[in-house]
mmCIF file of C-alpha atoms in Angstrom:
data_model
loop_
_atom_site.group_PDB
_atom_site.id
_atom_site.type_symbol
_atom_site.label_atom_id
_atom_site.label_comp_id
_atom_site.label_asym_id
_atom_site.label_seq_id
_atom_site.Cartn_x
_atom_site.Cartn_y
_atom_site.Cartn_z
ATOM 1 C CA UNK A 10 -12.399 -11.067 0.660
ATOM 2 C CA UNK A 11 -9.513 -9.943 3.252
ATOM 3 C CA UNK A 12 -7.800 -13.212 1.896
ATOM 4 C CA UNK A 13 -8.064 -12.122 -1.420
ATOM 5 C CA UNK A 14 -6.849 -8.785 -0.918
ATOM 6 C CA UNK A 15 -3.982 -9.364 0.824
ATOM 7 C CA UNK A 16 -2.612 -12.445 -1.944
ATOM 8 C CA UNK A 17 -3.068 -9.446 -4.558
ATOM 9 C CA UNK A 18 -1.372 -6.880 -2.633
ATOM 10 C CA UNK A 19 1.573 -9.547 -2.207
ATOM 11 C CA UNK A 20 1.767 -10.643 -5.737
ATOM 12 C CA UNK A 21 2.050 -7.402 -6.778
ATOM 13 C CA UNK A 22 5.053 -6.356 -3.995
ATOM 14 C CA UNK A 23 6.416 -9.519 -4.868
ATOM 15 C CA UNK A 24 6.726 -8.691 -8.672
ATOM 16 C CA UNK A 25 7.562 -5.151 -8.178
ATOM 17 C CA UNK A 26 10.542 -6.457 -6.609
ATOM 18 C CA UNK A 27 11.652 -9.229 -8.697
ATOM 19 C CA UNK A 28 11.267 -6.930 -11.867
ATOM 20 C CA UNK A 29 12.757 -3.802 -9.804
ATOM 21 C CA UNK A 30 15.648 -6.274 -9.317
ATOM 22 C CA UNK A 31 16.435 -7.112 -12.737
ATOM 23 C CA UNK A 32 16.284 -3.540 -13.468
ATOM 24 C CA UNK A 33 18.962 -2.529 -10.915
ATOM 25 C CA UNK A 34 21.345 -4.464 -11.449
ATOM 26 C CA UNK A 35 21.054 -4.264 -15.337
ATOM 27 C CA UNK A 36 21.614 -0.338 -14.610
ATOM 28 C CA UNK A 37 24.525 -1.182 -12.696
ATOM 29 C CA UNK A 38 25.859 -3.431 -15.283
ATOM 30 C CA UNK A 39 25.156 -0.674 -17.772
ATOM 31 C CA UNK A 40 22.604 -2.591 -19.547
ATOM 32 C CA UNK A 41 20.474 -0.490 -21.139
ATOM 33 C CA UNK A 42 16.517 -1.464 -19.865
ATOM 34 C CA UNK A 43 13.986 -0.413 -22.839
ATOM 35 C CA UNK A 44 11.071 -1.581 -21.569
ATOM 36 C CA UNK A 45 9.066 -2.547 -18.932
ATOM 37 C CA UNK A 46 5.791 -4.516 -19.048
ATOM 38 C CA UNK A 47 2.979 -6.626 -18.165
ATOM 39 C CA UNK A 48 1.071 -9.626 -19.839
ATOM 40 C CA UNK A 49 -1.245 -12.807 -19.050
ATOM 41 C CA UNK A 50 2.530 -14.332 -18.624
ATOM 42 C CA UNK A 51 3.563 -11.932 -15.738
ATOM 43 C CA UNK A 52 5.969 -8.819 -15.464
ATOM 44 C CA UNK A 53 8.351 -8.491 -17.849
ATOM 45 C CA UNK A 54 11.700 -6.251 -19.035
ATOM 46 C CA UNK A 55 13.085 -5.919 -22.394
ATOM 47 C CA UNK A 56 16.759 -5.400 -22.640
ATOM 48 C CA UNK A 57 19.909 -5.385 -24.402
ATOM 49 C CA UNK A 58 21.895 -8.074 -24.481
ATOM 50 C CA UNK A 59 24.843 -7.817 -21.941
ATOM 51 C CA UNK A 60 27.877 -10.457 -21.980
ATOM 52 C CA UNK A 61 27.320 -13.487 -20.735
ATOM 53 C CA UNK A 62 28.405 -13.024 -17.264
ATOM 54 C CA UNK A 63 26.054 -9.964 -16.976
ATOM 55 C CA UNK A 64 23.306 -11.938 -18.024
ATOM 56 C CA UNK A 65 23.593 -14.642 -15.873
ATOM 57 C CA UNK A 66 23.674 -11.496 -12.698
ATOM 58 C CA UNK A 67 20.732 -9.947 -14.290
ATOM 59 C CA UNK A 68 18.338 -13.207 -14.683
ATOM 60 C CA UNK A 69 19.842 -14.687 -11.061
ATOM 61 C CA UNK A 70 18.902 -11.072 -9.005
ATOM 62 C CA UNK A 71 15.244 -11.480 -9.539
ATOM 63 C CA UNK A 72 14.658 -14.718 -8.132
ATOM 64 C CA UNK A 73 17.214 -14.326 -5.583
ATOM 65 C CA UNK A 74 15.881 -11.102 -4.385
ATOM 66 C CA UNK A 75 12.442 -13.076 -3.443
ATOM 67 C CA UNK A 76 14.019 -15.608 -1.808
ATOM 68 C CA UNK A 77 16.060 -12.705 0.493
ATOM 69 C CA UNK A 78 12.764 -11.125 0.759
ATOM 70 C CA UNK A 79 10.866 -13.507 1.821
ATOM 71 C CA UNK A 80 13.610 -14.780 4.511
ATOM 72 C CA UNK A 81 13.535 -11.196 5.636
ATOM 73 C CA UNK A 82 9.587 -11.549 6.288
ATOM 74 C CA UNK A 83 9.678 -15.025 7.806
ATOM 75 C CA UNK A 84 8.563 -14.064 10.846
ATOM 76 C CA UNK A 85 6.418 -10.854 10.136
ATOM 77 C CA UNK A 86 4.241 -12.169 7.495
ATOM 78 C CA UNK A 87 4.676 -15.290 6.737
ATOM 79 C CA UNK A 88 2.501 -15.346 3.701
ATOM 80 C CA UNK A 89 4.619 -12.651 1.995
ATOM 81 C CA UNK A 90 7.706 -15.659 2.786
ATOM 82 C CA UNK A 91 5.623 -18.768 1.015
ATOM 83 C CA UNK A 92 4.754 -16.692 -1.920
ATOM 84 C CA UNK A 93 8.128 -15.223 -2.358
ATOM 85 C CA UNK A 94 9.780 -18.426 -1.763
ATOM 86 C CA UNK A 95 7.827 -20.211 -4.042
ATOM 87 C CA UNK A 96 8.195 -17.609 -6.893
ATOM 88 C CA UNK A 97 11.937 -17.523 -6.256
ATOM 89 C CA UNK A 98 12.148 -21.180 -6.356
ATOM 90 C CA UNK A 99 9.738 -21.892 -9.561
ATOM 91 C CA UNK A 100 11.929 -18.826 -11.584
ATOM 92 C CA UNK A 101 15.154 -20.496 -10.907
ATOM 93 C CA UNK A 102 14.014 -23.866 -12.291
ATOM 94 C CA UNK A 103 15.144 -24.227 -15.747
ATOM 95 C CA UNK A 104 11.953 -24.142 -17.721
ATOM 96 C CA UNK A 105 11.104 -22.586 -20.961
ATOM 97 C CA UNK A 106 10.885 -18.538 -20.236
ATOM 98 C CA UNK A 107 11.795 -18.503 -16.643
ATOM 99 C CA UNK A 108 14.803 -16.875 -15.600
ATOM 100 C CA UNK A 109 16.614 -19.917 -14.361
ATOM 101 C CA UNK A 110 16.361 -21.130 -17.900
ATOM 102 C CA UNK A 111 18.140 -17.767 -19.452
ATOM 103 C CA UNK A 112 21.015 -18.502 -16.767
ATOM 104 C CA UNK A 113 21.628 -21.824 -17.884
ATOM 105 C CA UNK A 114 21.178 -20.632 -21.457
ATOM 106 C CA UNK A 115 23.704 -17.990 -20.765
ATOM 107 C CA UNK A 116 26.406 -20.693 -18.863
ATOM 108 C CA UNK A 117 26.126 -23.034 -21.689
ATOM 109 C CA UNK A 118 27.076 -20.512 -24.567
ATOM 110 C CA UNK A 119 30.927 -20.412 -24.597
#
């Protein structure tokens, strides 16, 4: 049950801050956030549109910002650095809906 408990508690820190760092750095960009949500997919934002080089910031800072995280953690908890690693890693791959595959999207539209 412990187990349990503590994988929750890190999936939910770790998509806090993934989503938390889409939002920031939208802000920054002045991209306007509209929503924020939650489905069977995972966390989500809705957005507007930015160019293309905000887009590519705003999809790269989520996955990036669990990779940092977990790096920073690599010797406190190391379970907080495999799942944060991993989630870094799989949203940078360019599949359909992850973020790596909106950055490619975004590099490939002249």
């Amino acid at each position: 049950m412990e187990f349990i408990t503590e994988y929750l508690l890190i999936c939910f820190l770790s998509l806090f801050i993934h989503e938390a760092s889409h939002i920031l750095i939208a802000r920054l960009l002045c991209v306007k956030v509209k929503k924020i949500g939650i489905n069977w997919l995972g966390t989500y934002i809705v957005r507007e549109n930015g160019t293309r080089w905000q887009n590519v910031m705003i999809g790269l800072c989520g996955p990036l910002s669990n990779i940092l995280m977990g790096l920073l953690f690599f010797r406190l908890w190391n379970f907080f650095f495999v799942v944060n690693l991993i989630l870094g890693i799989c949203n940078l791959l360019p599949i359909p809906g992850s973020d790596g595959m909106k950055v490619v999207e975004n590099l490939q539209n002249k």
